[in-house]
Amino acid sequence: MDMFCYQCEQTAKGQGCTIQGVCGKPPEVAALQDLLTYALKGLAVVAAEAGKQGTVDREVGRFASRALFSTLTNVDFDPQRFPPMITKAVELREELKAKLPGVAFPQDAANFQPGESLEVMVEQAKDYPLAPAEGERADIIALQHTTLFGLRGLAAYADHAAILGQEDDAVYAYIYEALAAMVNDELDLNGWVGMTLKCGEVNLKAMELLDAGNTGTYGHPEPTAVPLGHKAGKAILVSGHDLMDLELLLEQSKDKGIYVYTHGEMLPTHAYPKLKAYEHFYGHYGTAWQNQGKEFPEFPGAILMTTNCIQKPKGDTTEKIFTTGLVGWPGVPHIAGQGRDKDFSPVIDKALELPGFPSDEDKGSVLCGFGRNAVMGVADKVIEAVKGGAIKHFFLVAGCDGAKPGRNYYTEFVEKTPADTVVLTLACGKFRFFDKQLGDIGGIPRLLDVGQCNDAYSAIQIAVALAGAFGVGVNDLPLSMVLSWYEQKACAILLTLLHLGIKDIRLGPSLPAFITPNVLQVLVDNFNIMPITTPDEDLKAILGEAA
């Protein structure tokens, strides 16, 4: 069975995965994700019209977000979980139609009926492939796919925010608008440029909602030293991004003689006051998502995967790993429920059954918790250091990590930044250099971990606040962005930066396969976006320009 997928940075040969996803996604799952996307487009056509007539159903918005999120890279590899979502999309579509008597929906997607079995749905998906176009429509299709992949990232942030009680109907309305536009085919090239940039605008709102949910529920992150070693005793490892899942696990596992550790992008959760108040929430284990194959088999306790970033379990990992939320892998036990309606007893019982760590180990610590509240709390010192010449430049070195060669660029870049510069970082790309000892400038650490990729809003607010303090635009700050991308949340964040008019972004390790030369030229002409070269060349260019 053939497939085509080119939504991530590591796609085969930089063109597209056609046999099996580099991520491990089989053709069957790729087909079901394409069919779910098609069903969502049909739902969007009806939901967009319903919105115009004053009928708004948040259940539809929440479902659309969760369904889109499930198609994001490294989230759900279990084919059995997609048919119910495809069927649900059609059920919601028909329920909305019933509220719009007399309205005709001639679009095929708005009348699509799924088969009754997984096998039939896989066969149906052959009629709705997500593939690049050639010829005169290539640029429009490229923008549609850029928007779609941005939507998948936006949907992830919207889902995280909704779990914490933060929603905005305008976010859902844009999801419908964009998906419906892919079916109605009324926009020309300029119209799609606008729709793509609007994805960045709405994603900013979604990230703002998520920030409000995180900080409103758990407090603003505080600078915190996180141990990289471990304590003797039973252990649970939590990976992914979801703060509520972590909170529930901490609450349910307290006083049971178990230490809870973070992995990957859960590292910044140690900085939230409400979470770090749990005495058994100890330290961080391992590095980024792509190293699970080595790190998870060596962990002597239970493992819980939240949100995205799961890989095929290796070694004895299948005997101790669990998923929850939208994450799925065939054969891996799943903790069902939504929001606070989850019982993590199976994870806790498995941790008690496994040996845990036999002794304490001290491997030093890393600092995290430099969100916008913490950084702006010392803004006067930062501004004084800049005006006095102690800080010459800021670098935002952020984004996704991955296994593809070339990402050591980011390690070398940070190591070679001059001693009078500050590096801000966020997302899992920081694991290329998160434990580097860069020192400080007048008590201000040279390496400031702003948080998860989910905390990109915080980094944006820091840049905006600094620009305001100096009375200049963000593009006039002594600030350079050197970004790494892997999956669709990075696409959404990049679109947000472009919406804000941020220029001179350096992007790598490679440029997206779904961008055509013409679309790339638009980005170059309007935003001077550029690929990374070498650390030495890029630093010389940046600091030479700054001088």
Short mmCIF file of C-alpha atoms in Angstrom, two decimals, residues 272-281:
data_model
loop_
_atom_site.label_atom_id
_atom_site.label_comp_id
_atom_site.label_asym_id
_atom_site.label_seq_id
_atom_site.Cartn_x
_atom_site.Cartn_y
_atom_site.Cartn_z
CA TYR A 272 5.32 26.03 38.03
CA PRO A 273 4.65 26.77 41.74
CA LYS A 274 1.62 24.50 42.07
CA LEU A 275 3.43 21.55 40.48
CA LYS A 276 6.78 21.87 42.18
CA ALA A 277 4.99 21.97 45.54
CA TYR A 278 4.66 18.17 45.31
CA GLU A 279 7.58 16.78 47.31
CA HIS A 280 7.89 13.62 45.21
CA PHE A 281 8.22 15.62 41.96
#
